[in-house]
Tab-separated table of C-alpha atoms in Angstrom:
chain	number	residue	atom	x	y	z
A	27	UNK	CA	32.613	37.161	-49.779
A	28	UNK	CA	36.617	36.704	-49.804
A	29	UNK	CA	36.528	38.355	-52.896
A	30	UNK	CA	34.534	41.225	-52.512
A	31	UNK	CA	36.587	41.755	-49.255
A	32	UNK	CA	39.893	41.300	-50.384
A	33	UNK	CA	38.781	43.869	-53.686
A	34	UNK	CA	37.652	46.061	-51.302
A	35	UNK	CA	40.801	45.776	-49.930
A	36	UNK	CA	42.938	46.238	-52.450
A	37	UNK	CA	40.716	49.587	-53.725
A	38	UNK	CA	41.959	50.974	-50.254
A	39	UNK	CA	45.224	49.924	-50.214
A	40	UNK	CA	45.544	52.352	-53.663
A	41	UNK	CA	44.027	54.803	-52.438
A	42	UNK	CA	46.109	55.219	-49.892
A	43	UNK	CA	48.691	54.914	-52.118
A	44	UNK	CA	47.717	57.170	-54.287
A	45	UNK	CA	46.915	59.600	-51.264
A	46	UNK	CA	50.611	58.951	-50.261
A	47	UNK	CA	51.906	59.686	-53.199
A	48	UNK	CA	49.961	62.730	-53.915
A	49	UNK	CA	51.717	64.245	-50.919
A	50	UNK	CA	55.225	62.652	-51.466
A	51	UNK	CA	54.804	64.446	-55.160
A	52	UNK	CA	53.873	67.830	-53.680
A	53	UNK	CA	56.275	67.718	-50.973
A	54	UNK	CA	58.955	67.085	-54.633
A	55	UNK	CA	57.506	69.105	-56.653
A	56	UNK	CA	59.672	72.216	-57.102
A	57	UNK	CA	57.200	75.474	-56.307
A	58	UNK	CA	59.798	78.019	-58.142
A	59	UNK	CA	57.681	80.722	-59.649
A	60	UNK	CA	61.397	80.969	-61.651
A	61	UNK	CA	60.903	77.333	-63.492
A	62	UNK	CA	59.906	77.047	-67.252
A	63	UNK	CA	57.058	75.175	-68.880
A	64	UNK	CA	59.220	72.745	-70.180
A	65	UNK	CA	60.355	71.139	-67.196
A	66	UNK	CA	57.055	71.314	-65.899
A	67	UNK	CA	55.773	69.168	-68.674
A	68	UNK	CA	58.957	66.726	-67.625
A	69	UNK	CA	57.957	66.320	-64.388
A	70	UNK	CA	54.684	65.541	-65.029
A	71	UNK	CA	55.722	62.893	-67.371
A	72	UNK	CA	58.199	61.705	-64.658
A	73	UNK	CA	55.612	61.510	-61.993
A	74	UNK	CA	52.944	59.830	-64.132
A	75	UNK	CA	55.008	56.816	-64.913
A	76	UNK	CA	56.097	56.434	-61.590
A	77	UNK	CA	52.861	56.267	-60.068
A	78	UNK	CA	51.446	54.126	-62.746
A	79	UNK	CA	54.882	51.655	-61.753
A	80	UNK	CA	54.105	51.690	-58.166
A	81	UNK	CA	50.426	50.663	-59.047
A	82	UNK	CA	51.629	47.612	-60.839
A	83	UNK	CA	53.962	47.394	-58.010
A	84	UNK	CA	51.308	47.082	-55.404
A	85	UNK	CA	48.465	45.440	-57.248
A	86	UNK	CA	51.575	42.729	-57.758
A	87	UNK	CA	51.924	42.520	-53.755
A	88	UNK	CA	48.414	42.011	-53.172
A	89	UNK	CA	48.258	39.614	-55.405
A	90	UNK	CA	51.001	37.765	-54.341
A	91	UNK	CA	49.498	37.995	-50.317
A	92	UNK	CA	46.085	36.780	-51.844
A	93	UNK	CA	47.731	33.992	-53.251
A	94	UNK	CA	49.642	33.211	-49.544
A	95	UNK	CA	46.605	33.339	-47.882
A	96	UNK	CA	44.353	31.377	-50.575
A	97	UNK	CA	47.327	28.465	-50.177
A	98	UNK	CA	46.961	28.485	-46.238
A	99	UNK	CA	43.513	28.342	-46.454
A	100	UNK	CA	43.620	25.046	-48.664
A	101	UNK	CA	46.467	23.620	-45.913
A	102	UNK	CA	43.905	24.348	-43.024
A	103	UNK	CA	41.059	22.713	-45.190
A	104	UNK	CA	43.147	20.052	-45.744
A	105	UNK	CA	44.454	19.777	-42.291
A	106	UNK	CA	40.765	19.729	-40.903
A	107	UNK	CA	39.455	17.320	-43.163
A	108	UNK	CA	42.148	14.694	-42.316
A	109	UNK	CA	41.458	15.434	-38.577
A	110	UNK	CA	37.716	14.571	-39.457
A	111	UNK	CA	38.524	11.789	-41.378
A	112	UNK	CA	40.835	10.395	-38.707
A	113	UNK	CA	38.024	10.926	-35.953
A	114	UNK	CA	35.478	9.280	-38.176
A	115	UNK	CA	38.175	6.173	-38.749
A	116	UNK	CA	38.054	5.825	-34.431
A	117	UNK	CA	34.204	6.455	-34.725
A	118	UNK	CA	34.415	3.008	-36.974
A	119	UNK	CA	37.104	1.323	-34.787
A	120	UNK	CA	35.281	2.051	-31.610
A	121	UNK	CA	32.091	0.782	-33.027
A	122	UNK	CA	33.658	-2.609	-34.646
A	123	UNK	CA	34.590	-2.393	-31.527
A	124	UNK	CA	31.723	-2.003	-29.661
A	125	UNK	CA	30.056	-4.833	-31.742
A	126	UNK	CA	32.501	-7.546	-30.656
A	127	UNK	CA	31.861	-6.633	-27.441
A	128	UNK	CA	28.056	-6.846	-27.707
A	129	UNK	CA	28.791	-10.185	-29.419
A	130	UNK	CA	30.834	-11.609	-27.183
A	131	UNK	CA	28.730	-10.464	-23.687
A	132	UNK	CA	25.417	-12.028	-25.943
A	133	UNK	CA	27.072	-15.357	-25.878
A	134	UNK	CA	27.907	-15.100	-22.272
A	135	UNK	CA	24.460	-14.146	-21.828
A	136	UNK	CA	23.120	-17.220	-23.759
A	137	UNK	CA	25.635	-19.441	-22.293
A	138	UNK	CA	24.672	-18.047	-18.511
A	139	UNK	CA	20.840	-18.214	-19.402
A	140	UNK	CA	21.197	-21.346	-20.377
A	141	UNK	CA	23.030	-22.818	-17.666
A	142	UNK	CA	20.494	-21.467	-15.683
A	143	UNK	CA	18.017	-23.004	-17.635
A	144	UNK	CA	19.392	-26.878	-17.047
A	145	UNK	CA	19.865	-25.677	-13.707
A	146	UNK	CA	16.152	-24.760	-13.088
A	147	UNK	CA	14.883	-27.929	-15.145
A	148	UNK	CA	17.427	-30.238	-12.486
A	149	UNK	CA	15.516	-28.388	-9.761
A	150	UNK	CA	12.026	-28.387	-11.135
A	151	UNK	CA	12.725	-32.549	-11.596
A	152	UNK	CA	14.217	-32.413	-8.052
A	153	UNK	CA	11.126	-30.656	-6.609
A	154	UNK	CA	8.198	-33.397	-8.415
A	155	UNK	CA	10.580	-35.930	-7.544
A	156	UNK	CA	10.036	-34.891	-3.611
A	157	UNK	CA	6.202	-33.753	-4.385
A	158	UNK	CA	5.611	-37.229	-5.795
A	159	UNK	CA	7.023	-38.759	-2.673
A	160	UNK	CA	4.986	-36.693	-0.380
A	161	UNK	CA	1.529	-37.134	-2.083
A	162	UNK	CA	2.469	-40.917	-1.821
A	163	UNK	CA	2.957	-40.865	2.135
A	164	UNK	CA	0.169	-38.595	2.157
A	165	UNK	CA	-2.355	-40.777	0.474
A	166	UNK	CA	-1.219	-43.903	3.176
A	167	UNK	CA	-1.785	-41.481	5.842
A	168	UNK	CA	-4.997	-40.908	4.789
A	169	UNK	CA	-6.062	-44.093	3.888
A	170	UNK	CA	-4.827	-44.917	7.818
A	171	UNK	CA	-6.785	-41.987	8.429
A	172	UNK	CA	-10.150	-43.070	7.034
A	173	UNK	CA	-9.805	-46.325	8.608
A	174	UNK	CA	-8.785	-45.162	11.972
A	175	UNK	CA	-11.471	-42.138	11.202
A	176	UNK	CA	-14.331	-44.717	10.316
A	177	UNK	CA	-13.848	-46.954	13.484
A	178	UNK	CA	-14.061	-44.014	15.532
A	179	UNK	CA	-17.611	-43.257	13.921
A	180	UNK	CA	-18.394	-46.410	14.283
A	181	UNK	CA	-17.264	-46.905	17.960
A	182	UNK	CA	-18.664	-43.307	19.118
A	183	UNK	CA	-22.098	-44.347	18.175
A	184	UNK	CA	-23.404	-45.211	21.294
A	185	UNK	CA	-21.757	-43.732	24.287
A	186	UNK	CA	-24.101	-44.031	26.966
A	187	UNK	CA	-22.890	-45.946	30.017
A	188	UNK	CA	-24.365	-47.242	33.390
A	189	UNK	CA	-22.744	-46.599	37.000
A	190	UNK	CA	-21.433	-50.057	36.992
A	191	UNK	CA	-19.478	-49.853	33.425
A	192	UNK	CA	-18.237	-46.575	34.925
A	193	UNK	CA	-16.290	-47.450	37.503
A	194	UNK	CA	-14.732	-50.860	35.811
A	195	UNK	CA	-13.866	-48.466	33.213
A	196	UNK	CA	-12.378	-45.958	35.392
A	197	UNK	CA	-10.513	-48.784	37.848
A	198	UNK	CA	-8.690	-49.353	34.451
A	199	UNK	CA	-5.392	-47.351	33.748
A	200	UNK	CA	-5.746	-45.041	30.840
A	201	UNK	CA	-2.974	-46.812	28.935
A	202	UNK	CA	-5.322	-49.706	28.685
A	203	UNK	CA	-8.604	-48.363	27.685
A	204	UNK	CA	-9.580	-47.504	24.614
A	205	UNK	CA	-10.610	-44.382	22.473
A	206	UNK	CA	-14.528	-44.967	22.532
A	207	UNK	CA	-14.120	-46.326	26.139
A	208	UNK	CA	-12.103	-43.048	26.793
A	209	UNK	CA	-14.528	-40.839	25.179
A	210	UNK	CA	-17.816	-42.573	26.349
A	211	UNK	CA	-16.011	-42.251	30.442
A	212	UNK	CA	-15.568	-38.270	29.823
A	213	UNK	CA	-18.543	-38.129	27.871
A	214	UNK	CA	-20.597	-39.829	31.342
A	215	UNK	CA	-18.492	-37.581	33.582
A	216	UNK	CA	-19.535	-34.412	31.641
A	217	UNK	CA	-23.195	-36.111	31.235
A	218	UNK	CA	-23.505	-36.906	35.012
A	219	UNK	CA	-21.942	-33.619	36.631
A	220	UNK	CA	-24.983	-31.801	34.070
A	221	UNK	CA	-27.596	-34.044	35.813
A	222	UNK	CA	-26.421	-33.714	38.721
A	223	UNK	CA	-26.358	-30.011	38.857
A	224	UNK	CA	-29.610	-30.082	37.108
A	225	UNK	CA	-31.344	-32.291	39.912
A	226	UNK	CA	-30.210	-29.508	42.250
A	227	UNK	CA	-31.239	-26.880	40.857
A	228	UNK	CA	-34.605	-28.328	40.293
A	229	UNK	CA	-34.781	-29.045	44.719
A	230	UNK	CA	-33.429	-25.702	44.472
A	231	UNK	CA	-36.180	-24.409	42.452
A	232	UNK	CA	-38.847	-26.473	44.351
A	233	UNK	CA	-37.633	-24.818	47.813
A	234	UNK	CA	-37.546	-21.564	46.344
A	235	UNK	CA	-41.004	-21.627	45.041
A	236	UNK	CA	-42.101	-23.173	48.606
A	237	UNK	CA	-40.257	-20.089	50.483
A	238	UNK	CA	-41.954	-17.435	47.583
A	239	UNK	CA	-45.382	-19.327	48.417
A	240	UNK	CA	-45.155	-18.888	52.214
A	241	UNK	CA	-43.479	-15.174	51.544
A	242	UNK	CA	-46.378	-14.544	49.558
A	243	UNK	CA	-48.981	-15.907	52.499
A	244	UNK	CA	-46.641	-13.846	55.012
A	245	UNK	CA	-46.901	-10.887	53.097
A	246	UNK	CA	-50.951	-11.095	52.635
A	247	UNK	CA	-51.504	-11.521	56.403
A	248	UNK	CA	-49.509	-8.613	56.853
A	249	UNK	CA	-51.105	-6.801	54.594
A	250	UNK	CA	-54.544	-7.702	56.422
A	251	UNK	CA	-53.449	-7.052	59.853
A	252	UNK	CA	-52.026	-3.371	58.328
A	253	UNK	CA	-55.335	-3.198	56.878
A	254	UNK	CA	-57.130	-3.243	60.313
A	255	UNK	CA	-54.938	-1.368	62.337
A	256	UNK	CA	-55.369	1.715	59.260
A	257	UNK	CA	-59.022	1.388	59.961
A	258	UNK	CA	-58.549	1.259	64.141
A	259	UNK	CA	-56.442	4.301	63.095
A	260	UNK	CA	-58.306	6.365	61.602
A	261	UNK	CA	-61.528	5.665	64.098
A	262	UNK	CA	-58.967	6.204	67.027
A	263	UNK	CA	-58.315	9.531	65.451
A	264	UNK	CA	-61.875	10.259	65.179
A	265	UNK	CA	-62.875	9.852	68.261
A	266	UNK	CA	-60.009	12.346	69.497
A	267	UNK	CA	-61.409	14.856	67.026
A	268	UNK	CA	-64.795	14.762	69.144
A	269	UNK	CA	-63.374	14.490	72.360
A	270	UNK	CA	-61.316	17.896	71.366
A	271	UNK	CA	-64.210	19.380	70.300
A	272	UNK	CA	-66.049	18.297	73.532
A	273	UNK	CA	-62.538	19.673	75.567
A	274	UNK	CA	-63.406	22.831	73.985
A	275	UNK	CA	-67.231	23.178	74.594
A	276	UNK	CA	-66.228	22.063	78.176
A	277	UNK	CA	-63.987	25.454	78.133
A	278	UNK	CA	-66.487	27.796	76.706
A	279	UNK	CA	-69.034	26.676	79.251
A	280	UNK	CA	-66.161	27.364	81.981
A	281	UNK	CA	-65.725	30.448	81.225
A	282	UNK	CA	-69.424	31.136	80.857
A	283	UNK	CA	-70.234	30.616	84.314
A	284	UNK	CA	-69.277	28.683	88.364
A	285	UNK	CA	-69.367	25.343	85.803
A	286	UNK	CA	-65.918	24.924	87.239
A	287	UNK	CA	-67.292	24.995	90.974
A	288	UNK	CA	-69.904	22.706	90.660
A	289	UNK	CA	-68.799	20.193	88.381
A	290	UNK	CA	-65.187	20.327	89.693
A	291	UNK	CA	-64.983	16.572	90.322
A	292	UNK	CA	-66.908	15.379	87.109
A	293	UNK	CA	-64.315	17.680	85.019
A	294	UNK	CA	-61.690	16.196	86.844
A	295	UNK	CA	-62.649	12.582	86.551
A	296	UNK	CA	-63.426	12.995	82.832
A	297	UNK	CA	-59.875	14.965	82.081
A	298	UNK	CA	-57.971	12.179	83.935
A	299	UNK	CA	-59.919	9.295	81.780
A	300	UNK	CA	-59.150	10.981	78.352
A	301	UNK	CA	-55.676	11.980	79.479
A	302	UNK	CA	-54.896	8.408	80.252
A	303	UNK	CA	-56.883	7.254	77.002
A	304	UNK	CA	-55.456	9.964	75.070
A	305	UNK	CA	-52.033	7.922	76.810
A	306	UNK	CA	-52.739	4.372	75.459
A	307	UNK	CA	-54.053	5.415	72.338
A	308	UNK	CA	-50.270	7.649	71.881
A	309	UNK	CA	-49.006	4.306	72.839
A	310	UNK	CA	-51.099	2.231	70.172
A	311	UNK	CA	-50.250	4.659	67.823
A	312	UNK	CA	-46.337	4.658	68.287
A	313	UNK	CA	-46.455	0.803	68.332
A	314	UNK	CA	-48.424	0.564	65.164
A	315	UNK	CA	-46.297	3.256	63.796
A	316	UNK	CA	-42.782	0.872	64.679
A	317	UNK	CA	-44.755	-2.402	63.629
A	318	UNK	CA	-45.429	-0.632	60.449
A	319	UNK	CA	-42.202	0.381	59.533
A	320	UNK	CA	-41.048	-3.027	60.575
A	321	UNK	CA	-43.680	-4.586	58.309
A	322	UNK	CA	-42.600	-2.214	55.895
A	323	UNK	CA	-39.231	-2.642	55.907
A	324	UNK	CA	-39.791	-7.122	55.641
A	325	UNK	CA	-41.926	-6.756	52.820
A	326	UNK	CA	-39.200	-4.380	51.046
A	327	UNK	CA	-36.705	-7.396	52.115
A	328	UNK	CA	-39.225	-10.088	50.854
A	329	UNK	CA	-39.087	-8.478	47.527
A	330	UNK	CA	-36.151	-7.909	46.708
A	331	UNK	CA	-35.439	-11.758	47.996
A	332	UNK	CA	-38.323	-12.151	45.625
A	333	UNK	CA	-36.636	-10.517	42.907
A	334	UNK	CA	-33.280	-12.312	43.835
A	335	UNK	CA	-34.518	-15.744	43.709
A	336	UNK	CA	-36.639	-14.895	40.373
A	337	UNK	CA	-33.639	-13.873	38.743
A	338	UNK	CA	-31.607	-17.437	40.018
A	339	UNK	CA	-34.374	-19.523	38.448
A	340	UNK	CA	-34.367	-17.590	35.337
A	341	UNK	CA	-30.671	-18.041	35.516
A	342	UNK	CA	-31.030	-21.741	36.269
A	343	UNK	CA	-33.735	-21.917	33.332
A	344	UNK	CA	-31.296	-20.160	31.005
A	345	UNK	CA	-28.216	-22.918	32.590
A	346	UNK	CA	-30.785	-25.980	31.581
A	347	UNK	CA	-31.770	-24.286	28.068
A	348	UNK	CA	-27.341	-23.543	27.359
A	349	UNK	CA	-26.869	-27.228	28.803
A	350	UNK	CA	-29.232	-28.567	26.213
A	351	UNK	CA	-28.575	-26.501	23.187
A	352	UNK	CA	-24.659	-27.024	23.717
A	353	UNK	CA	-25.681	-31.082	23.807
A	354	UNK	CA	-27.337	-30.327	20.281
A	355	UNK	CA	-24.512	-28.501	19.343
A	356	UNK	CA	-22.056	-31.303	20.498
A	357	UNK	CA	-24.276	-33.775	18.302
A	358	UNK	CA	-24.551	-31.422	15.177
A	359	UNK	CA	-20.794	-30.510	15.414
A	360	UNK	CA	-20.226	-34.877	15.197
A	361	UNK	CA	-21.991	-34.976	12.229
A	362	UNK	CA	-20.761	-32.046	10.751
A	363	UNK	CA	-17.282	-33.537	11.617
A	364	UNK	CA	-18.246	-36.649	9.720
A	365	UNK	CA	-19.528	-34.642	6.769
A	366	UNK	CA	-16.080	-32.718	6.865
A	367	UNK	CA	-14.648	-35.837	6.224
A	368	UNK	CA	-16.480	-36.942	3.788
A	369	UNK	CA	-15.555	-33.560	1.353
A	370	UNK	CA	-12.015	-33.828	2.527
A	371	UNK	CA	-11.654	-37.410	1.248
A	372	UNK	CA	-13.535	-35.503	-2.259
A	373	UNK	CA	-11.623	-32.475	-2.228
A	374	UNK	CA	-8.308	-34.640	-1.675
A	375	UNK	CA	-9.590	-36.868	-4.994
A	376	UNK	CA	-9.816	-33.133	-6.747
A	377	UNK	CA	-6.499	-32.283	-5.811
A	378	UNK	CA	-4.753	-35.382	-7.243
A	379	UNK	CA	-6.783	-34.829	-10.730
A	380	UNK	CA	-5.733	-31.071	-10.330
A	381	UNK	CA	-2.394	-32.078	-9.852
A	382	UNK	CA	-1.948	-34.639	-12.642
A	383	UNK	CA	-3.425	-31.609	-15.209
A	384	UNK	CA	-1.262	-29.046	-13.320
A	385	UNK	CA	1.701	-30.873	-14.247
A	386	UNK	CA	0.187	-31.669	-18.045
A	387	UNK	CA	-0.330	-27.823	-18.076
A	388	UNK	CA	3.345	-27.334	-16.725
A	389	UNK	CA	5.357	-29.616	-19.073
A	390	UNK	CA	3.285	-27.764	-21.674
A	391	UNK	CA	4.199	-24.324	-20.782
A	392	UNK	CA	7.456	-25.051	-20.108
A	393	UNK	CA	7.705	-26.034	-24.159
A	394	UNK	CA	5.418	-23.691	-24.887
A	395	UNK	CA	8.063	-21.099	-23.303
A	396	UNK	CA	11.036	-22.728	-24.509
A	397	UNK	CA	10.563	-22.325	-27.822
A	398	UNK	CA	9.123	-18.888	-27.650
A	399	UNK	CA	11.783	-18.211	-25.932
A	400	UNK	CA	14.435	-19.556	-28.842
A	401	UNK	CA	11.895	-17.766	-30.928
A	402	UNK	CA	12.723	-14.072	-29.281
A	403	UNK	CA	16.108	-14.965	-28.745
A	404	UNK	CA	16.654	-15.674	-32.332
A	405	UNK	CA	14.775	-12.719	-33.409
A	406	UNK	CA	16.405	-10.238	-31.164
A	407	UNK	CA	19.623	-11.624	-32.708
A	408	UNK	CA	18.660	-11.112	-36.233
A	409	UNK	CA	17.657	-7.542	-35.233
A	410	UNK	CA	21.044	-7.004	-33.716
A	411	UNK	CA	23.060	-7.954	-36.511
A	412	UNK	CA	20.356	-6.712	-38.900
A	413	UNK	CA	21.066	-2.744	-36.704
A	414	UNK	CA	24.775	-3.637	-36.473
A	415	UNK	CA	24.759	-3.790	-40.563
A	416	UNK	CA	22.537	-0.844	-41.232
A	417	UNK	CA	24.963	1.364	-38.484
A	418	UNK	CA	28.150	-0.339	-40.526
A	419	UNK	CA	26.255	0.831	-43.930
A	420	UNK	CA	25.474	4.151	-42.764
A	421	UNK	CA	28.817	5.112	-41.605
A	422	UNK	CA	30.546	3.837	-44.619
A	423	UNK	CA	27.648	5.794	-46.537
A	424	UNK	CA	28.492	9.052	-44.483
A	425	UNK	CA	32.044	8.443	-44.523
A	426	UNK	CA	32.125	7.633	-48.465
A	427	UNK	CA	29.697	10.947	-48.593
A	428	UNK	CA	32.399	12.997	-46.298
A	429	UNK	CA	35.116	12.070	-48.292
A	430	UNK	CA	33.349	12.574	-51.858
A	431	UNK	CA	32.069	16.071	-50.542
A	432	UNK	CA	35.773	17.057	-48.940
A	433	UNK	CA	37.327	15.854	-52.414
A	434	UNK	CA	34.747	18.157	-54.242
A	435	UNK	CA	35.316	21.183	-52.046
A	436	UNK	CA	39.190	20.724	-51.989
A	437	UNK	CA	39.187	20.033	-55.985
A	438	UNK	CA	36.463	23.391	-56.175
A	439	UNK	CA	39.550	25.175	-53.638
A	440	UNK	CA	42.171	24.101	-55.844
A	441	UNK	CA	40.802	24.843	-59.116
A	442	UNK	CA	39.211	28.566	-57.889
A	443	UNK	CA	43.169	28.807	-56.765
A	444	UNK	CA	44.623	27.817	-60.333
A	445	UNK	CA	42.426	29.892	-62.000
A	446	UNK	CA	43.585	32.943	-59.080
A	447	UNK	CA	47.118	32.074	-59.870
A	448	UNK	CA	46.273	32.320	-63.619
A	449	UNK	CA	44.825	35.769	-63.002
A	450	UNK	CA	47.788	36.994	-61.353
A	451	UNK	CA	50.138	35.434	-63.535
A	452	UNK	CA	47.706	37.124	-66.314
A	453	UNK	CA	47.939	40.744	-64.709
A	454	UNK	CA	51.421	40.396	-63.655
A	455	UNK	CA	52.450	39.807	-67.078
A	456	UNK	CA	50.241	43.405	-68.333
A	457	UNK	CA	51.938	44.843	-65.520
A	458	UNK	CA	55.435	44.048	-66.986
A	459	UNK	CA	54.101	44.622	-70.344
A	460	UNK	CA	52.860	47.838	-69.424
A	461	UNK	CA	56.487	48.374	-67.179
A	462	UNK	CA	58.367	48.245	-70.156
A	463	UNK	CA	56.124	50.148	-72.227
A	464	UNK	CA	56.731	52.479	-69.933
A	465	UNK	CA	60.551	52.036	-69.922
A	466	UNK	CA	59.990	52.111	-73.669
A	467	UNK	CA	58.315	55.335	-73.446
């Protein structure tokens, strides 16, 4: 492309030269109409070798300026490629670099890692060292407590006491009794406050059902006595019925006739006997009416006392059934208790054989790890140095490569330049020849 361009070039550059000449020659060339052949001929001559010398002339400057710029085109190559190949000598540097530093914070690393390791072993020992001593004060604190655990089973067997036993237990201090004697007086307390309760709520029950019995009696002979008054009711109302239907005959045959006149007295008599019947049977009525509602009103009371002291003794039953059920609960929980520690004494057993293969399984691991670890460590060292060596190898390769290629190119710059220079030195010796041909001619 530099060629072509700077040909391209140089076919302008004459051209313009020739252009320029063209018009310096006319602007010389004498336009006498007066002038002979002869000199015309001269000046033709004249002009032809002085273009053809100005030709040689310029080709000889562009040569000479291709030359200049071919030679500062090798300096900047050269320039650049010692720029690159001092950048690629810190590349190196700050990698060697780099790889001493990697070394060196590896063996801090191993050093700290392992520091921590002998630290975390000195612990670990520390730690079964104090686990040791605990399991042993906890196995003679439970052998205490299964001894002190049986002779409470054994003592808490019977716990029944009589009145008497009671209170020379309960004269004692509590400092000087003892745990089954303690237990079996709170255990009687409990016991006798149940009975107790229990025997009155059984009077209780007794009276109750007494009272309901004689409410019940109450309430039938009310019912009876309501029963007759109804009836004496109802024949009471009866009987007025008739005696208004008689009242009303006794008008009709008033105004039929003088029954009025003769039977004034009769009339009178009669009226005055109803009225005051018609009276005490008003009276009857109201006082049945109150009684009723009194009646009424007790045997609404009666119930609902029924229905009160129903719901007590069902209360009461459900008291007795709790007491007893919590008593078999109370006996069930002992033995339960007992069975707990029965499988506590097994599942402590299990936990010292756990333990004893926990630690087997530990100190195993603990190898096991170790040397996997010194395995990876080791490995992940060889693969560092192994990466370190192939980086080192590849950036000699690439530098060696560089260099080889920027030795080729410069040597390919230098020769294409020789064998310019040759060219020029080539046409600049035709151009002289032809120069003093033409100084010949």
């Amino acid at each position: 492309m530099s060629h072509k361009s700077s040909k391209e070039i140089r076919r302008v550059n004459i051209s313009s030269s020739l252009e320029s000449e063209d018009i310096s020659l006319e602007t010389t060339i004498p336009t006498d109409d007066v002038s002979s052949s002869e000199e015309r001929e001269g000046t033709v001559k004249i002009t032809k070798q002085l273009i053809e010398r100005k030709e040689l002339l310029h080709n000889l400057q562009l040569l000479k300026i291709e030359l200049s710029q071919k030679n500062l085109m090798i300096d900047n190559l050269k320039v650049e490629y010692l720029t690159k190949i001092e950048e690629l000598e810190e590349k190196l540097n700050d990698a060697i670099h780099q790889k001493q530093l990697l070394s060196l914070r590896l063996d801090s690393q191993l050093a700290l890692q392992q520091e921590d390791a002998r630290k975390h072993q000195a612990l670990m020992k520390q730690e079964m060292e104090t686990i040791l001593l605990r399991q042993k004060q906890l196995e003679e604190m439970n052998h205490q407590l299964r001894e002190r655990a049986g002779d409470i089973r054994r003592s808490l067997r019977d716990l029944e006491l009589t009145d008497e036993c009671y209170e020379k237990l309960k004269s004692l201090p509590e400092d000087q009794l003892s745990i089954p004697e303690y237990v079996s007086i709170r255990f009687y307390e409990v016991v006798h406050s149940l009975r107790k309760e229990l025997s009155d709520l059984q009077m209780k029950k007794e009276s109750l059902t007494e009272e309901l019995n004689g409410y019940k009696s109450q309430m039938k002979c009310l019912t009876e006595s309501y029963e007759d008054e109804r009836r004496n009711r109802s024949e009471l109302e009866v009987r007025c019925q008739r005696l208004t239907l008689e009242l009303a005959d006794t008008k009709q045959m008033i105004q039929q006739g003088d029954y009025r006149q003769e039977n004034y007295d009769k009339v009178k008599c009669e009226r005055d006997v109803f009225e005051h019947e018609l009276s005490e049977l008003r009276r009857k009525y109201e006082i049945l009416e109150v009684s009723h509602k009194a009646q009424a009103k007790e045997r609404n009371d009666l119930s609902k006392e029924l229905a009160t002291i129903q719901q007590s003794l069902n209360l009461l039953q459900k008291d007795k059934d709790y007491l007893n059920r919590q008593n078999m609960e109370l006996s069930v929980r002992c033995a339960h208790e007992e069975d707990r520690l029965e499988r506590l004494q097994m599942q402590l057993e299990d936990a010292k054989k756990a333990r004893e293969e926990m630690y087997e399984k530990y100190v195993a691991s603990r190898d096991h790890y170790k040397t996997e670890y010194e395995k990876r460590l080791h490995d992940e060292l060889e693969q560092i140095r192994l990466k370190t060596n192939q980086e080192i190898e590849q950036l000699r390769s690439t530098s060696k490569e560089m260099y080889e290629r920027e030795n080729r190119n410069l040597r390919e710059a230098r020769d294409n330049a020789v064998a310019e220079k040759e060219r020029a030195n080539i046409a600049e010796k035709d151009a002289l020849r032809k120069y003093d041909q033409l100084l010949e001619q």
